[in-house]
Amino acid sequence: MFHNKITTIGIILIVSILLSACTVSKEEAKEKPNIIIIYADDLGYGDVSAYGSGTLSTPNIDRLAEGGVRFTQGYASSATCTPSRYAILTGTYPWRNKNARILSGTAPLLIGTDQLTIPKMLKKKGYHTGIVGKWHLGLGDGNVNWNRRISPGPNEVGFDYSYIMAATQDRVPTVYIEDGYVSGLDPNDPIEVDYKNNFEGEPTGKENPEMLKLKWHHGHNNSIVNGIPRIGYMKGGESAKWVDGNMADTFLIRSQKYILQHKDEPFFLFYTLQQPHVPRTPHERFIGKTGMGPRGDVIAEADWCIGELMKTLENEGLLDNTLIILSSDNGPVLNDGYYDGAVEKLGDHTPWGPLRGGKYSLFEAGTRVPFITYWKGKIQPMVSDAMISQVDLLSSLAALVESDLQGPDSENLLDVLMGRTKKGRDELILEAGSRTAFRKGSWVLIPPYKGPAVSKNVNIELGNSNKFQLYNLKEDLGQQTNLAEKSPDKLKELIENFEKIRGISYSDTEKLELK
Ligand code: NG6
Ligand code: CA
């Protein structure tokens, strides 16, 4: 009897010691700062007025930039969305996962449910975690029934709360999904989605141009929702369909609600804005605001949303205890598939700033994006030229919350994020589609790639050449002078370093040049 009691006490003791080692007490967790990542979609380096180029005005983002660290060499991990999002959440270079490409709306979940993610890491430290906005990392197992719980998804890779669009604003299904359920779905009008075949009798952008409010330029000619032709076919779900012009407000209100609900515990909010990705559908309050057409207007709208979010944090007294990181998933594009006047109405604005290329490009404007950290009272205002990538956020935020967890390719650059040092990364692999380039110091190496030099559809220089390209960004930010022939030693050094990290051999350069 006595012996039993001792054993029971022993077990209770061991269990409580184990529990206290794994979990964090409420008091301890309370000390931890809130973390908000504001992630824009296709916002260019030159789209933010604080970056000093272009003619757009983004006063609210500028306030963050001017009150925090404005990085001039902050990178997305890829020149497109899905791979960048994969990298920011997992701390893993996207080229390590061959499926990390722009995904359709029916693609399976890209992140393994056993993979480490920022929200998973933070949950272990007592955080509540939420995502509101664009997901585009796949859902389910590739055979989703949209009328039941959709799983696995964000809630299975670390988010306690999710309110998302599945893929992009131009891809079906055009509905919001809350914690795995299509929001506002009428069970008598089930949703069906197909990326190969249309559903009988359903109009398409290709066959029914008379129904379109927005015309397609390339792609985007499948199902029509709200007069906008999309990528992919969808049927049913009428009551659940989003209203495009309300999307910014919808995500903002959900984000504010999330903050209010979780302000008394440490929280992580991944606020993934849909702007200025196509189709650009500003709310009528913003139509015509910039004179630059819908692209300018949705950037003004996104900037306003960020201001409103900041007001919420301020009103709730949360600014002193919240680290805010703002960035974009890839560089800018004007015509990304719709005739929306982005090219014609651009005027003197330069979305790419002083950089070459844009979205989809291996040149700098593909991946070098606005990157800002702000924390009232904790981060001193400064401009930092430290090289930092979004892939570094996992390990850096882990350091912030005293977690030992690390992402495979993620460097702990917490001091850089906090503006305590300007010593960032030495090396970085850049990605655009399946192509990779290598940055080391101020040098960047772009290996030879087949394919057009300029994309015909989006009119962006992609970085393809049949020769090695080598640029010294310190002297040639606009990548105008290829130094590959003039600096053979540097070229060799970068190729060797690159090969080592990438596990690719470029030794037979002669052959490559002939491709
Ligand atoms: C492309 C789309 C483009 C955009 C992009 C994804 C066509 C012709 N183009 O395939 O409009 O949706 O995918 O953008 O369909 S991203 O920012 O999410 O990577
Ligand atoms: Ca994007």
XYZ file of C-alpha atoms and ligand atoms in Angstrom:
535
model
C 0.000 0.000 0.000
C 2.719 2.431 1.178
C 4.920 1.289 -1.669
C 2.090 1.920 -4.128
C 1.611 5.417 -2.814
C 5.308 6.199 -3.283
C 5.150 4.865 -6.817
C 2.096 7.017 -7.546
C 3.753 10.139 -6.113
C 6.867 9.280 -8.108
C 4.912 8.980 -11.329
C 3.062 12.240 -10.679
C 6.384 13.958 -10.011
C 8.004 12.625 -13.154
C 4.955 13.518 -15.250
C 4.839 17.051 -13.877
C 8.578 17.546 -14.391
C 8.197 16.306 -17.971
C 5.174 18.505 -18.532
C 6.898 21.599 -17.220
C 9.882 20.852 -19.449
C 7.706 20.580 -22.546
C 5.168 23.292 -21.965
C 5.519 26.859 -20.893
C 3.760 28.328 -17.907
C 1.151 31.004 -18.588
C 3.309 33.602 -16.817
C 6.383 32.723 -18.841
C 4.420 32.747 -22.077
C 2.929 36.148 -21.287
C 6.373 37.710 -21.394
C 6.811 36.647 -24.990
C 6.196 39.255 -27.678
C 3.456 38.881 -30.227
C 4.720 38.331 -33.735
C 2.939 39.484 -36.875
C 4.227 38.787 -40.349
C 2.506 40.955 -42.940
C 3.098 39.289 -46.276
C 2.083 41.034 -49.489
C 1.644 39.257 -52.820
C 3.782 40.528 -55.739
C 4.674 43.837 -54.069
C 7.863 45.153 -55.670
C 10.953 46.681 -54.118
C 10.047 50.020 -55.692
C 6.332 49.885 -54.826
C 6.932 51.098 -51.272
C 7.622 54.815 -51.161
C 10.040 54.437 -48.243
C 12.323 52.591 -50.667
C 12.822 55.853 -52.451
C 11.790 55.061 -55.982
C 8.594 55.208 -57.896
C 5.688 57.588 -57.606
C 3.255 55.604 -55.458
C 2.663 56.668 -51.901
C 2.482 54.080 -49.112
C 2.346 56.203 -45.942
C 1.478 53.381 -43.547
C 4.187 51.013 -44.716
C 6.549 53.973 -44.684
C 5.727 54.595 -41.034
C 6.896 51.048 -40.243
C 9.970 51.482 -42.430
C 10.901 54.788 -40.873
C 10.289 53.609 -37.324
C 12.037 50.276 -37.737
C 14.698 48.554 -39.775
C 14.323 48.996 -43.525
C 16.333 46.300 -45.251
C 17.753 47.142 -48.644
C 18.897 43.557 -49.228
C 15.967 41.529 -47.928
C 14.999 38.572 -50.091
C 12.040 36.343 -50.730
C 13.255 32.786 -51.263
C 11.769 32.618 -54.727
C 10.474 34.830 -57.513
C 7.063 33.171 -57.219
C 4.581 32.645 -54.451
C 4.289 28.992 -53.440
C 8.038 28.361 -53.098
C 8.518 31.570 -51.111
C 5.694 30.678 -48.752
C 7.072 27.181 -48.347
C 10.464 28.618 -47.401
C 9.264 31.321 -45.036
C 7.202 28.834 -43.033
C 9.609 25.889 -43.026
C 13.036 27.530 -43.087
C 13.870 25.241 -46.017
C 15.033 26.336 -49.458
C 12.193 25.654 -51.892
C 14.432 23.977 -54.490
C 14.909 21.122 -52.023
C 11.274 20.190 -52.643
C 10.564 19.490 -56.313
C 6.856 20.123 -55.785
C 7.428 23.656 -54.529
C 6.156 25.312 -57.723
C 3.172 27.579 -58.352
C 0.320 25.305 -57.273
C -3.143 24.896 -58.697
C -6.170 25.222 -56.430
C -6.483 21.439 -56.196
C -2.838 20.625 -55.401
C -2.179 18.599 -52.248
C -0.628 20.168 -49.161
C 3.017 20.905 -49.900
C 4.301 21.099 -46.333
C 4.639 17.728 -44.611
C 2.586 17.463 -41.434
C 5.770 16.236 -39.770
C 7.794 19.258 -40.968
C 8.839 22.037 -38.619
C 7.158 25.371 -39.283
C 7.249 28.798 -37.645
C 3.807 28.354 -36.063
C 4.698 24.871 -34.784
C 7.874 26.198 -33.229
C 5.958 29.054 -31.604
C 3.173 26.808 -30.354
C 5.748 24.867 -28.387
C 6.548 28.145 -26.643
C 2.970 28.817 -25.684
C 1.846 30.903 -28.652
C -1.555 30.956 -30.259
C -1.051 30.920 -34.013
C -3.239 32.166 -36.840
C -3.168 32.762 -40.577
C -5.510 35.111 -42.387
C -5.244 35.613 -46.139
C -3.665 33.817 -49.037
C -2.466 30.253 -48.490
C -1.331 28.760 -51.854
C 0.513 25.855 -50.254
C -1.920 23.150 -51.298
C -4.691 21.466 -49.340
C -5.644 17.891 -48.559
C -4.277 14.870 -50.345
C -4.926 15.950 -53.915
C -8.478 14.664 -53.919
C -10.356 17.196 -51.852
C -14.077 17.119 -51.234
C -14.733 20.829 -50.754
C -18.006 20.128 -49.008
C -16.455 18.384 -46.029
C -13.571 19.329 -43.761
C -10.575 20.050 -45.980
C -7.548 18.473 -44.412
C -4.601 18.498 -44.028
C -4.156 22.227 -44.391
C -2.863 25.155 -42.339
C -4.356 23.779 -39.115
C -2.367 20.563 -39.574
C 0.987 22.316 -40.018
C 0.876 24.554 -36.985
C -1.913 27.117 -37.219
C -4.528 27.064 -34.456
C -6.725 29.291 -36.568
C -6.966 29.739 -40.318
C -9.087 31.905 -42.557
C -7.721 31.556 -46.048
C -8.216 31.518 -49.747
C -6.953 28.193 -51.044
C -4.608 29.385 -53.779
C -4.723 32.802 -55.462
C -7.394 35.322 -56.272
C -7.230 34.246 -59.907
C -7.657 30.528 -59.145
C -10.727 28.564 -58.171
C -12.200 27.746 -55.708
C -13.144 31.381 -55.116
C -14.267 30.879 -51.521
C -12.874 31.480 -48.055
C -11.981 28.490 -45.914
C -12.142 28.790 -42.136
C -10.430 26.100 -40.101
C -10.872 23.676 -42.984
C -14.514 24.436 -43.839
C -15.707 26.505 -46.793
C -17.273 29.547 -45.199
C -20.946 30.205 -45.997
C -21.433 27.016 -48.013
C -24.977 25.849 -48.652
C -24.978 22.037 -48.454
C -27.665 21.993 -51.155
C -25.302 23.688 -53.585
C -22.089 21.685 -53.270
C -18.807 22.889 -54.737
C -16.934 20.998 -57.392
C -13.515 22.006 -58.647
C -11.539 20.668 -61.580
C -8.402 22.016 -63.230
C -8.673 19.877 -66.378
C -12.270 19.732 -67.494
C -15.132 22.162 -67.364
C -18.483 21.198 -65.891
C -21.216 20.820 -68.452
C -23.105 24.003 -69.195
C -20.824 26.271 -67.140
C -19.650 29.410 -68.947
C -15.957 30.097 -69.435
C -13.830 33.147 -70.162
C -12.872 31.606 -73.465
C -16.358 30.863 -74.738
C -18.348 33.649 -73.108
C -16.457 36.906 -73.503
C -19.774 38.765 -73.343
C -20.024 37.877 -69.636
C -16.680 39.402 -68.659
C -16.129 42.551 -66.620
C -12.372 42.031 -66.839
C -10.740 40.654 -69.985
C -8.050 37.992 -69.927
C -4.753 38.537 -71.686
C -3.093 35.160 -71.233
C -4.325 32.150 -69.281
C -7.270 33.005 -66.994
C -9.984 31.893 -69.398
C -11.720 29.111 -67.459
C -14.649 29.576 -65.026
C -16.137 33.048 -64.661
C -16.773 34.267 -61.117
C -18.147 37.787 -60.542
C -17.471 38.583 -64.197
C -13.787 37.707 -63.796
C -12.419 34.731 -65.695
C -10.207 32.488 -63.517
C -7.743 29.639 -63.719
C -9.554 26.318 -63.216
C -13.164 25.236 -63.348
C -15.661 25.458 -60.534
C -19.311 24.646 -60.114
C -21.750 25.340 -57.271
C -20.994 27.015 -53.945
C -22.819 30.198 -55.017
C -23.503 31.467 -51.477
C -19.881 30.894 -50.464
C -18.230 32.786 -53.305
C -16.191 35.769 -52.259
C -16.899 39.294 -53.444
C -13.568 40.352 -54.938
C -13.847 44.020 -54.005
C -14.431 43.092 -50.345
C -11.478 40.757 -50.012
C -9.100 43.289 -48.450
C -11.692 44.328 -45.877
C -12.574 40.713 -45.172
C -8.984 39.721 -44.406
C -8.382 42.902 -42.418
C -11.458 42.425 -40.235
C -10.570 38.775 -39.591
C -7.040 39.785 -38.645
C -8.279 42.467 -36.277
C -10.725 40.020 -34.743
C -7.929 37.507 -34.306
C -5.794 40.091 -32.499
C -8.663 41.097 -30.187
C -9.414 37.475 -29.371
C -5.821 36.587 -28.557
C -4.377 39.785 -27.140
C -4.088 38.293 -23.658
C -1.781 35.494 -24.716
C 1.262 35.604 -26.983
C 0.091 35.235 -30.553
C 1.567 34.813 -33.997
C -0.426 36.188 -36.896
C 0.544 35.498 -40.494
C -1.433 38.190 -42.335
C -1.064 37.292 -45.981
C -2.532 40.078 -48.099
C -3.742 39.234 -51.598
C -2.607 42.544 -53.126
C -1.305 43.515 -55.653
C -1.654 40.088 -57.293
C -4.132 39.733 -60.151
C -7.047 40.138 -60.509
C -6.653 43.566 -58.928
C -10.028 44.441 -57.516
C -9.853 47.423 -55.190
C -12.888 48.221 -53.066
C -14.757 51.155 -54.585
C -13.333 53.418 -51.858
C -9.945 52.999 -53.532
C -10.915 53.013 -57.199
C -9.102 55.833 -58.964
C -7.130 56.808 -55.841
C -3.721 56.598 -57.462
C -4.389 57.364 -61.112
C -2.385 54.242 -61.816
C -5.330 51.952 -62.385
C -6.195 48.904 -60.291
C -2.574 47.934 -59.573
C -1.800 51.245 -57.909
C -5.193 51.347 -56.224
C -4.855 47.926 -54.586
C -1.433 48.903 -53.260
C -3.036 52.012 -51.729
C -5.708 49.704 -50.319
C -3.141 47.291 -48.880
C -1.290 50.202 -47.325
C -4.522 51.417 -45.737
C -5.205 47.918 -44.353
C -1.781 47.904 -42.741
C -2.518 51.287 -41.177
C -5.804 49.969 -39.792
C -4.093 46.905 -38.362
C -1.547 49.171 -36.683
C -4.384 51.243 -35.202
C -5.847 48.106 -33.677
C -2.502 47.214 -32.107
C -2.113 50.749 -30.831
C -5.633 50.963 -29.403
C -5.136 47.683 -27.602
C -1.796 48.804 -26.187
C 0.006 46.004 -27.979
C 2.593 47.935 -29.980
C 5.297 47.769 -27.293
C 5.027 44.034 -27.224
C 4.644 43.131 -30.876
C 7.316 42.454 -33.447
C 6.034 43.231 -36.921
C 7.772 41.939 -40.023
C 6.595 43.127 -43.419
C 7.648 41.671 -46.732
C 6.429 40.379 -50.084
C 6.438 36.862 -51.552
C 8.091 37.907 -54.826
C 8.799 40.844 -57.049
C 6.427 42.908 -59.165
C 4.648 42.205 -62.435
C 2.414 44.499 -64.453
C 0.476 42.393 -66.937
C 0.053 39.028 -65.209
C -2.796 37.830 -67.378
C -5.591 40.438 -67.409
C -6.105 43.678 -69.306
C -6.283 45.945 -66.261
C -4.284 48.965 -67.393
C -1.279 48.210 -65.183
C 1.095 48.772 -68.095
C -0.719 51.677 -69.712
C -1.299 53.648 -66.513
C 2.075 53.093 -64.887
C 3.363 56.583 -65.669
C 6.750 57.167 -64.031
C 6.270 54.574 -61.330
C 8.972 51.881 -61.088
C 7.697 48.841 -59.157
C 11.110 47.183 -59.470
C 12.958 50.236 -58.155
C 16.571 50.314 -59.323
C 16.635 46.554 -59.884
C 16.511 44.460 -63.060
C 13.753 41.944 -63.804
C 10.585 41.316 -61.816
C 8.361 38.446 -60.760
C 9.524 35.112 -62.293
C 13.045 36.514 -62.792
C 16.428 35.403 -61.524
C 17.523 39.020 -61.704
C 17.321 40.950 -58.461
C 13.796 42.362 -58.771
C 12.435 38.794 -58.753
C 13.389 38.130 -55.162
C 14.712 41.325 -53.579
C 11.607 42.756 -51.959
C 10.506 45.255 -49.332
C 11.592 43.840 -45.979
C 10.898 45.767 -42.788
C 10.977 44.977 -39.085
C 9.205 47.196 -36.569
C 8.907 46.954 -32.812
C 8.022 50.084 -30.933
C 10.617 50.891 -28.300
C 12.693 47.794 -29.039
C 13.954 48.395 -32.578
C 15.739 51.651 -33.329
C 15.032 53.182 -36.732
C 17.710 52.401 -39.278
C 18.412 51.371 -42.830
C 20.241 48.060 -42.980
C 22.138 46.677 -45.950
C 22.539 43.297 -44.266
C 21.643 40.420 -46.561
C 18.708 38.531 -45.099
C 16.210 36.081 -46.537
C 12.728 35.129 -45.482
C 14.055 31.596 -45.074
C 15.921 32.952 -42.026
C 12.806 33.885 -40.107
C 12.237 30.457 -38.570
C 15.586 30.244 -36.804
C 15.627 33.962 -35.982
C 12.182 33.918 -34.411
C 13.131 30.725 -32.587
C 16.019 32.642 -31.047
C 13.649 35.446 -30.095
C 11.430 33.091 -28.114
C 14.357 31.036 -26.777
C 13.604 27.941 -28.766
C 16.452 25.677 -29.894
C 14.628 24.675 -33.050
C 16.146 25.614 -36.398
C 15.119 25.408 -40.032
C 17.427 23.408 -42.334
C 18.463 26.458 -44.385
C 17.469 29.105 -41.883
C 20.159 31.239 -40.241
C 19.593 32.812 -36.864
C 19.706 36.499 -37.816
C 17.758 37.794 -34.839
C 20.310 40.541 -34.195
C 19.983 41.631 -37.800
C 16.187 41.693 -37.599
C 16.417 43.726 -34.395
C 18.873 46.169 -35.986
C 21.626 45.289 -33.516
C 24.051 44.390 -36.276
C 24.329 44.820 -40.012
C 26.180 41.558 -40.434
C 23.758 39.369 -42.331
C 24.179 36.338 -44.530
C 27.327 35.758 -46.571
C 25.656 33.512 -49.098
C 22.198 32.875 -50.411
C 20.612 30.734 -53.082
C 17.980 32.578 -55.103
C 15.233 30.806 -56.994
C 12.891 31.521 -59.876
C 10.736 28.634 -61.008
C 13.027 25.656 -61.013
C 16.102 27.797 -61.713
C 18.546 28.892 -59.057
C 21.221 31.563 -58.775
C 23.858 32.181 -56.141
C 24.632 35.284 -54.149
C 27.920 35.535 -52.262
C 29.033 38.811 -50.763
C 28.166 41.462 -53.297
C 28.480 39.025 -56.207
C 25.722 37.122 -57.895
C 26.134 34.189 -60.228
C 23.423 33.143 -62.644
C 24.214 29.848 -64.372
C 23.219 29.310 -67.998
C 19.582 28.432 -68.546
C 17.588 27.658 -71.647
C 14.428 29.562 -72.250
C 13.553 33.044 -73.421
C 15.515 36.041 -72.175
C 12.248 37.951 -71.852
C 8.907 36.374 -71.039
C 6.597 37.241 -73.898
C 3.466 37.239 -71.762
C 4.564 39.324 -68.802
C 7.347 41.218 -70.583
C 9.927 40.589 -67.861
C 13.595 39.705 -68.302
C 13.866 36.269 -66.754
C 17.639 36.039 -66.405
C 18.083 33.250 -68.958
C 21.231 33.208 -71.046
C 23.331 30.488 -72.614
C 26.327 31.931 -70.756
C 27.249 32.243 -67.122
C 26.351 35.673 -65.770
C 28.282 37.283 -62.962
C 27.409 40.661 -61.489
C 28.925 42.744 -58.743
C 25.904 44.334 -57.102
C 27.992 46.786 -55.132
C 28.977 48.591 -58.303
C 26.220 47.420 -60.586
C 22.916 47.134 -58.752
C 21.018 47.124 -62.040
C 22.964 44.074 -63.307
C 24.037 45.665 -66.579
C 27.620 44.387 -66.836
C 28.281 40.673 -66.981
C 31.747 40.187 -65.438
C 31.964 36.434 -66.059
C 34.727 36.800 -68.632
C 36.542 39.657 -66.910
C 36.649 38.004 -63.476
C 37.347 34.313 -64.113
C 38.634 33.694 -60.570
C 35.512 35.104 -58.981
C 33.419 33.109 -61.427
C 35.237 29.912 -60.508
C 34.914 30.601 -56.789
C 31.180 31.211 -57.006
C 30.566 28.204 -59.247
C 32.401 25.961 -56.806
C 30.528 27.309 -53.796
C 27.221 27.102 -55.605
C 27.828 23.540 -56.761
C 28.592 22.498 -53.218
C 25.341 23.841 -51.786
C 23.157 22.877 -54.743
C 24.713 19.487 -55.397
C 24.837 20.307 -59.124
C 27.877 20.186 -61.362
C 28.602 23.012 -63.745
C 32.159 21.903 -64.407
C 31.515 21.252 -68.070
C 30.898 24.894 -68.800
C 31.771 24.616 -72.478
C 28.885 22.270 -73.024
C 26.507 24.477 -71.111
C 27.387 27.476 -73.204
C 26.515 25.550 -76.363
C 23.028 24.591 -75.146
C 0.754 32.021 -63.192
C -0.421 32.871 -63.651
C -0.307 34.211 -62.974
C -0.223 34.057 -61.481
C 0.913 33.120 -61.129
C 1.006 32.836 -59.683
C -1.123 32.290 -65.934
C -0.882 32.484 -67.394
N -0.377 33.015 -65.102
O 0.658 30.752 -63.756
O -1.396 35.021 -63.335
O -1.419 33.547 -60.994
O 0.750 31.905 -61.796
O 1.445 33.941 -59.004
O -1.962 31.505 -65.562
S 2.008 33.756 -57.576
O 2.356 35.091 -57.093
O 0.975 33.155 -56.795
O 3.202 32.928 -57.697
Ca 3.164 36.292 -55.395
